């Protein structure tokens, strides 16, 4: 029954990440969602309310982080992994949001591709995809 609960928990948590992605247009203010779906390398950056954009981007990052930490806990059941991951998420957020703000305040067409990829780390659980194999490898070689 323990394995069944673990798998069910993982399915629910991954489902929550999918729901965030599926309903991103309804849940979050982000004019860049439609901007990057178009031919963004040849058009001007969209107008945005910077504070609102940062607030909603932060909210999305926090939601993805909480769910990601829960996934890591279900997978590894190790408090030190959760503490380290929390630190990684906090440091990553500070660095990424500062660079994100630079790109939002100073939009240049030459930087759109870099901005697009950086923004993905803030709005998608990519850090989780890096941490899972790292912790798995660490656990195997411990």
JSON list of C-alpha atoms in Angstrom, two decimals:
[
{"chain": "A", "resi": 1, "resn": "UNK", "atom": "CA", "xyz": [0.00, 0.00, 0.00]},
{"chain": "A", "resi": 2, "resn": "UNK", "atom": "CA", "xyz": [2.95, 2.33, 0.66]},
{"chain": "A", "resi": 3, "resn": "UNK", "atom": "CA", "xyz": [4.04, 2.20, -3.01]},
{"chain": "A", "resi": 4, "resn": "UNK", "atom": "CA", "xyz": [0.48, 2.76, -4.16]},
{"chain": "A", "resi": 5, "resn": "UNK", "atom": "CA", "xyz": [0.20, 5.92, -2.06]},
{"chain": "A", "resi": 6, "resn": "UNK", "atom": "CA", "xyz": [3.56, 7.11, -3.38]},
{"chain": "A", "resi": 7, "resn": "UNK", "atom": "CA", "xyz": [2.50, 6.66, -7.00]},
{"chain": "A", "resi": 8, "resn": "UNK", "atom": "CA", "xyz": [-0.90, 8.22, -6.39]},
{"chain": "A", "resi": 9, "resn": "UNK", "atom": "CA", "xyz": [0.77, 11.22, -4.71]},
{"chain": "A", "resi": 10, "resn": "UNK", "atom": "CA", "xyz": [3.14, 11.65, -7.65]},
{"chain": "A", "resi": 11, "resn": "UNK", "atom": "CA", "xyz": [0.25, 11.47, -10.12]},
{"chain": "A", "resi": 12, "resn": "UNK", "atom": "CA", "xyz": [-1.70, 14.11, -8.19]},
{"chain": "A", "resi": 13, "resn": "UNK", "atom": "CA", "xyz": [1.31, 16.41, -7.85]},
{"chain": "A", "resi": 14, "resn": "UNK", "atom": "CA", "xyz": [2.31, 16.11, -11.51]},
{"chain": "A", "resi": 15, "resn": "UNK", "atom": "CA", "xyz": [-1.35, 16.67, -12.35]},
{"chain": "A", "resi": 16, "resn": "UNK", "atom": "CA", "xyz": [-1.25, 19.93, -10.41]},
{"chain": "A", "resi": 17, "resn": "UNK", "atom": "CA", "xyz": [1.76, 21.07, -12.44]},
{"chain": "A", "resi": 18, "resn": "UNK", "atom": "CA", "xyz": [-0.12, 20.18, -15.61]},
{"chain": "A", "resi": 19, "resn": "UNK", "atom": "CA", "xyz": [-3.18, 22.13, -14.42]},
{"chain": "A", "resi": 20, "resn": "UNK", "atom": "CA", "xyz": [-1.05, 25.21, -13.78]},
{"chain": "A", "resi": 21, "resn": "UNK", "atom": "CA", "xyz": [0.30, 24.95, -17.31]},
{"chain": "A", "resi": 22, "resn": "UNK", "atom": "CA", "xyz": [-3.10, 24.21, -18.85]},
{"chain": "A", "resi": 23, "resn": "UNK", "atom": "CA", "xyz": [-4.86, 27.16, -17.22]},
{"chain": "A", "resi": 24, "resn": "UNK", "atom": "CA", "xyz": [-1.96, 29.61, -17.34]},
{"chain": "A", "resi": 25, "resn": "UNK", "atom": "CA", "xyz": [-3.91, 32.13, -19.43]},
{"chain": "A", "resi": 26, "resn": "UNK", "atom": "CA", "xyz": [-6.78, 32.20, -16.94]},
{"chain": "A", "resi": 27, "resn": "UNK", "atom": "CA", "xyz": [-4.68, 32.12, -13.75]},
{"chain": "A", "resi": 28, "resn": "UNK", "atom": "CA", "xyz": [-1.79, 34.46, -14.49]},
{"chain": "A", "resi": 29, "resn": "UNK", "atom": "CA", "xyz": [-1.22, 37.87, -16.04]},
{"chain": "A", "resi": 30, "resn": "UNK", "atom": "CA", "xyz": [1.50, 37.37, -18.63]},
{"chain": "A", "resi": 31, "resn": "UNK", "atom": "CA", "xyz": [1.46, 39.27, -21.94]},
{"chain": "A", "resi": 32, "resn": "UNK", "atom": "CA", "xyz": [4.52, 37.28, -22.98]},
{"chain": "A", "resi": 33, "resn": "UNK", "atom": "CA", "xyz": [2.49, 34.07, -23.30]},
{"chain": "A", "resi": 34, "resn": "UNK", "atom": "CA", "xyz": [0.95, 35.21, -26.57]},
{"chain": "A", "resi": 35, "resn": "UNK", "atom": "CA", "xyz": [4.02, 37.24, -27.55]},
{"chain": "A", "resi": 36, "resn": "UNK", "atom": "CA", "xyz": [6.29, 34.18, -27.58]},
{"chain": "A", "resi": 37, "resn": "UNK", "atom": "CA", "xyz": [3.70, 32.09, -29.47]},
{"chain": "A", "resi": 38, "resn": "UNK", "atom": "CA", "xyz": [4.05, 34.50, -32.40]},
{"chain": "A", "resi": 39, "resn": "UNK", "atom": "CA", "xyz": [7.07, 35.37, -34.49]},
{"chain": "A", "resi": 40, "resn": "UNK", "atom": "CA", "xyz": [8.59, 37.26, -31.55]},
{"chain": "A", "resi": 41, "resn": "UNK", "atom": "CA", "xyz": [12.03, 37.72, -33.06]},
{"chain": "A", "resi": 42, "resn": "UNK", "atom": "CA", "xyz": [10.63, 40.28, -35.50]},
{"chain": "A", "resi": 43, "resn": "UNK", "atom": "CA", "xyz": [8.08, 42.25, -33.43]},
{"chain": "A", "resi": 44, "resn": "UNK", "atom": "CA", "xyz": [8.28, 44.71, -30.56]},
{"chain": "A", "resi": 45, "resn": "UNK", "atom": "CA", "xyz": [7.95, 43.65, -26.95]},
{"chain": "A", "resi": 46, "resn": "UNK", "atom": "CA", "xyz": [4.35, 43.85, -25.67]},
{"chain": "A", "resi": 47, "resn": "UNK", "atom": "CA", "xyz": [3.23, 46.53, -23.25]},
{"chain": "A", "resi": 48, "resn": "UNK", "atom": "CA", "xyz": [2.94, 45.24, -19.71]},
{"chain": "A", "resi": 49, "resn": "UNK", "atom": "CA", "xyz": [2.34, 46.34, -16.16]},
{"chain": "A", "resi": 50, "resn": "UNK", "atom": "CA", "xyz": [5.72, 45.50, -14.67]},
{"chain": "A", "resi": 51, "resn": "UNK", "atom": "CA", "xyz": [4.63, 45.12, -11.04]},
{"chain": "A", "resi": 52, "resn": "UNK", "atom": "CA", "xyz": [1.65, 42.94, -11.95]},
{"chain": "A", "resi": 53, "resn": "UNK", "atom": "CA", "xyz": [3.81, 40.84, -14.29]},
{"chain": "A", "resi": 54, "resn": "UNK", "atom": "CA", "xyz": [6.46, 40.27, -11.60]},
{"chain": "A", "resi": 55, "resn": "UNK", "atom": "CA", "xyz": [3.80, 39.48, -8.98]},
{"chain": "A", "resi": 56, "resn": "UNK", "atom": "CA", "xyz": [2.09, 36.87, -11.14]},
{"chain": "A", "resi": 57, "resn": "UNK", "atom": "CA", "xyz": [5.39, 35.41, -12.31]},
{"chain": "A", "resi": 58, "resn": "UNK", "atom": "CA", "xyz": [6.43, 35.12, -8.65]},
{"chain": "A", "resi": 59, "resn": "UNK", "atom": "CA", "xyz": [3.12, 33.49, -7.76]},
{"chain": "A", "resi": 60, "resn": "UNK", "atom": "CA", "xyz": [3.56, 30.95, -10.53]},
{"chain": "A", "resi": 61, "resn": "UNK", "atom": "CA", "xyz": [7.14, 30.26, -9.47]},
{"chain": "A", "resi": 62, "resn": "UNK", "atom": "CA", "xyz": [6.08, 29.77, -5.84]},
{"chain": "A", "resi": 63, "resn": "UNK", "atom": "CA", "xyz": [3.25, 27.39, -6.80]},
{"chain": "A", "resi": 64, "resn": "UNK", "atom": "CA", "xyz": [5.58, 25.35, -9.03]},
{"chain": "A", "resi": 65, "resn": "UNK", "atom": "CA", "xyz": [8.23, 25.36, -6.28]},
{"chain": "A", "resi": 66, "resn": "UNK", "atom": "CA", "xyz": [5.86, 24.10, -3.58]},
{"chain": "A", "resi": 67, "resn": "UNK", "atom": "CA", "xyz": [4.60, 21.30, -5.81]},
{"chain": "A", "resi": 68, "resn": "UNK", "atom": "CA", "xyz": [8.15, 20.48, -6.93]},
{"chain": "A", "resi": 69, "resn": "UNK", "atom": "CA", "xyz": [9.36, 20.26, -3.33]},
{"chain": "A", "resi": 70, "resn": "UNK", "atom": "CA", "xyz": [6.44, 17.95, -2.55]},
{"chain": "A", "resi": 71, "resn": "UNK", "atom": "CA", "xyz": [7.42, 15.75, -5.51]},
{"chain": "A", "resi": 72, "resn": "UNK", "atom": "CA", "xyz": [11.02, 15.62, -4.27]},
{"chain": "A", "resi": 73, "resn": "UNK", "atom": "CA", "xyz": [9.80, 14.69, -0.79]},
{"chain": "A", "resi": 74, "resn": "UNK", "atom": "CA", "xyz": [7.60, 11.89, -2.13]},
{"chain": "A", "resi": 75, "resn": "UNK", "atom": "CA", "xyz": [10.46, 10.56, -4.27]},
{"chain": "A", "resi": 76, "resn": "UNK", "atom": "CA", "xyz": [13.32, 10.76, -1.76]},
{"chain": "A", "resi": 77, "resn": "UNK", "atom": "CA", "xyz": [11.82, 11.17, 1.76]},
{"chain": "A", "resi": 78, "resn": "UNK", "atom": "CA", "xyz": [14.93, 13.06, 2.86]},
{"chain": "A", "resi": 79, "resn": "UNK", "atom": "CA", "xyz": [14.74, 16.35, 4.78]},
{"chain": "A", "resi": 80, "resn": "UNK", "atom": "CA", "xyz": [18.26, 17.37, 3.74]},
{"chain": "A", "resi": 81, "resn": "UNK", "atom": "CA", "xyz": [17.26, 17.10, 0.07]},
{"chain": "A", "resi": 82, "resn": "UNK", "atom": "CA", "xyz": [14.25, 19.33, 0.71]},
{"chain": "A", "resi": 83, "resn": "UNK", "atom": "CA", "xyz": [16.36, 21.89, 2.60]},
{"chain": "A", "resi": 84, "resn": "UNK", "atom": "CA", "xyz": [18.98, 21.98, -0.14]},
{"chain": "A", "resi": 85, "resn": "UNK", "atom": "CA", "xyz": [16.32, 22.17, -2.85]},
{"chain": "A", "resi": 86, "resn": "UNK", "atom": "CA", "xyz": [14.59, 25.03, -1.05]},
{"chain": "A", "resi": 87, "resn": "UNK", "atom": "CA", "xyz": [17.89, 26.90, -1.00]},
{"chain": "A", "resi": 88, "resn": "UNK", "atom": "CA", "xyz": [18.40, 26.19, -4.72]},
{"chain": "A", "resi": 89, "resn": "UNK", "atom": "CA", "xyz": [14.90, 27.48, -5.50]},
{"chain": "A", "resi": 90, "resn": "UNK", "atom": "CA", "xyz": [15.37, 30.66, -3.43]},
{"chain": "A", "resi": 91, "resn": "UNK", "atom": "CA", "xyz": [18.78, 31.49, -4.91]},
{"chain": "A", "resi": 92, "resn": "UNK", "atom": "CA", "xyz": [17.53, 30.67, -8.40]},
{"chain": "A", "resi": 93, "resn": "UNK", "atom": "CA", "xyz": [14.51, 32.90, -7.95]},
{"chain": "A", "resi": 94, "resn": "UNK", "atom": "CA", "xyz": [16.57, 35.90, -6.85]},
{"chain": "A", "resi": 95, "resn": "UNK", "atom": "CA", "xyz": [18.99, 35.55, -9.76]},
{"chain": "A", "resi": 96, "resn": "UNK", "atom": "CA", "xyz": [16.32, 34.77, -12.37]},
{"chain": "A", "resi": 97, "resn": "UNK", "atom": "CA", "xyz": [13.88, 37.49, -11.33]},
{"chain": "A", "resi": 98, "resn": "UNK", "atom": "CA", "xyz": [16.61, 40.14, -11.45]},
{"chain": "A", "resi": 99, "resn": "UNK", "atom": "CA", "xyz": [17.60, 39.11, -14.97]},
{"chain": "A", "resi": 100, "resn": "UNK", "atom": "CA", "xyz": [13.90, 38.83, -15.90]},
{"chain": "A", "resi": 101, "resn": "UNK", "atom": "CA", "xyz": [13.33, 42.40, -14.70]},
{"chain": "A", "resi": 102, "resn": "UNK", "atom": "CA", "xyz": [16.26, 43.63, -16.76]},
{"chain": "A", "resi": 103, "resn": "UNK", "atom": "CA", "xyz": [14.76, 42.10, -19.91]},
{"chain": "A", "resi": 104, "resn": "UNK", "atom": "CA", "xyz": [11.27, 43.42, -19.12]},
{"chain": "A", "resi": 105, "resn": "UNK", "atom": "CA", "xyz": [12.50, 46.96, -18.46]},
{"chain": "A", "resi": 106, "resn": "UNK", "atom": "CA", "xyz": [15.05, 47.01, -21.30]},
{"chain": "A", "resi": 107, "resn": "UNK", "atom": "CA", "xyz": [13.51, 44.99, -24.15]},
{"chain": "A", "resi": 108, "resn": "UNK", "atom": "CA", "xyz": [15.79, 44.50, -27.14]},
{"chain": "A", "resi": 109, "resn": "UNK", "atom": "CA", "xyz": [15.01, 42.24, -30.07]},
{"chain": "A", "resi": 110, "resn": "UNK", "atom": "CA", "xyz": [18.51, 40.79, -29.91]},
{"chain": "A", "resi": 111, "resn": "UNK", "atom": "CA", "xyz": [17.77, 39.53, -26.37]},
{"chain": "A", "resi": 112, "resn": "UNK", "atom": "CA", "xyz": [14.31, 37.99, -26.99]},
{"chain": "A", "resi": 113, "resn": "UNK", "atom": "CA", "xyz": [15.58, 34.45, -27.43]},
{"chain": "A", "resi": 114, "resn": "UNK", "atom": "CA", "xyz": [17.64, 34.60, -24.24]},
{"chain": "A", "resi": 115, "resn": "UNK", "atom": "CA", "xyz": [14.69, 36.20, -22.41]},
{"chain": "A", "resi": 116, "resn": "UNK", "atom": "CA", "xyz": [12.35, 33.48, -23.71]},
{"chain": "A", "resi": 117, "resn": "UNK", "atom": "CA", "xyz": [14.56, 30.71, -22.34]},
{"chain": "A", "resi": 118, "resn": "UNK", "atom": "CA", "xyz": [15.29, 32.45, -19.03]},
{"chain": "A", "resi": 119, "resn": "UNK", "atom": "CA", "xyz": [11.58, 33.08, -18.49]},
{"chain": "A", "resi": 120, "resn": "UNK", "atom": "CA", "xyz": [10.90, 29.36, -18.87]},
{"chain": "A", "resi": 121, "resn": "UNK", "atom": "CA", "xyz": [12.84, 28.67, -15.67]},
{"chain": "A", "resi": 122, "resn": "UNK", "atom": "CA", "xyz": [10.53, 31.05, -13.81]},
{"chain": "A", "resi": 123, "resn": "UNK", "atom": "CA", "xyz": [7.20, 29.82, -15.17]},
{"chain": "A", "resi": 124, "resn": "UNK", "atom": "CA", "xyz": [7.86, 26.11, -15.67]},
{"chain": "A", "resi": 125, "resn": "UNK", "atom": "CA", "xyz": [9.20, 23.48, -13.26]},
{"chain": "A", "resi": 126, "resn": "UNK", "atom": "CA", "xyz": [12.47, 23.04, -15.15]},
{"chain": "A", "resi": 127, "resn": "UNK", "atom": "CA", "xyz": [14.57, 23.14, -11.98]},
{"chain": "A", "resi": 128, "resn": "UNK", "atom": "CA", "xyz": [12.71, 20.02, -10.81]},
{"chain": "A", "resi": 129, "resn": "UNK", "atom": "CA", "xyz": [13.78, 18.24, -14.00]},
{"chain": "A", "resi": 130, "resn": "UNK", "atom": "CA", "xyz": [17.39, 19.06, -13.11]},
{"chain": "A", "resi": 131, "resn": "UNK", "atom": "CA", "xyz": [17.16, 18.14, -9.43]},
{"chain": "A", "resi": 132, "resn": "UNK", "atom": "CA", "xyz": [15.50, 14.71, -9.74]},
{"chain": "A", "resi": 133, "resn": "UNK", "atom": "CA", "xyz": [18.34, 13.06, -11.71]},
{"chain": "A", "resi": 134, "resn": "UNK", "atom": "CA", "xyz": [20.96, 14.87, -9.60]},
{"chain": "A", "resi": 135, "resn": "UNK", "atom": "CA", "xyz": [19.51, 13.56, -6.33]},
{"chain": "A", "resi": 136, "resn": "UNK", "atom": "CA", "xyz": [18.92, 10.12, -7.80]},
{"chain": "A", "resi": 137, "resn": "UNK", "atom": "CA", "xyz": [22.56, 9.95, -8.90]},
{"chain": "A", "resi": 138, "resn": "UNK", "atom": "CA", "xyz": [23.72, 11.24, -5.50]},
{"chain": "A", "resi": 139, "resn": "UNK", "atom": "CA", "xyz": [21.58, 8.65, -3.70]},
{"chain": "A", "resi": 140, "resn": "UNK", "atom": "CA", "xyz": [22.94, 5.83, -5.86]},
{"chain": "A", "resi": 141, "resn": "UNK", "atom": "CA", "xyz": [26.55, 6.79, -5.16]},
{"chain": "A", "resi": 142, "resn": "UNK", "atom": "CA", "xyz": [26.17, 7.48, -1.46]}
]
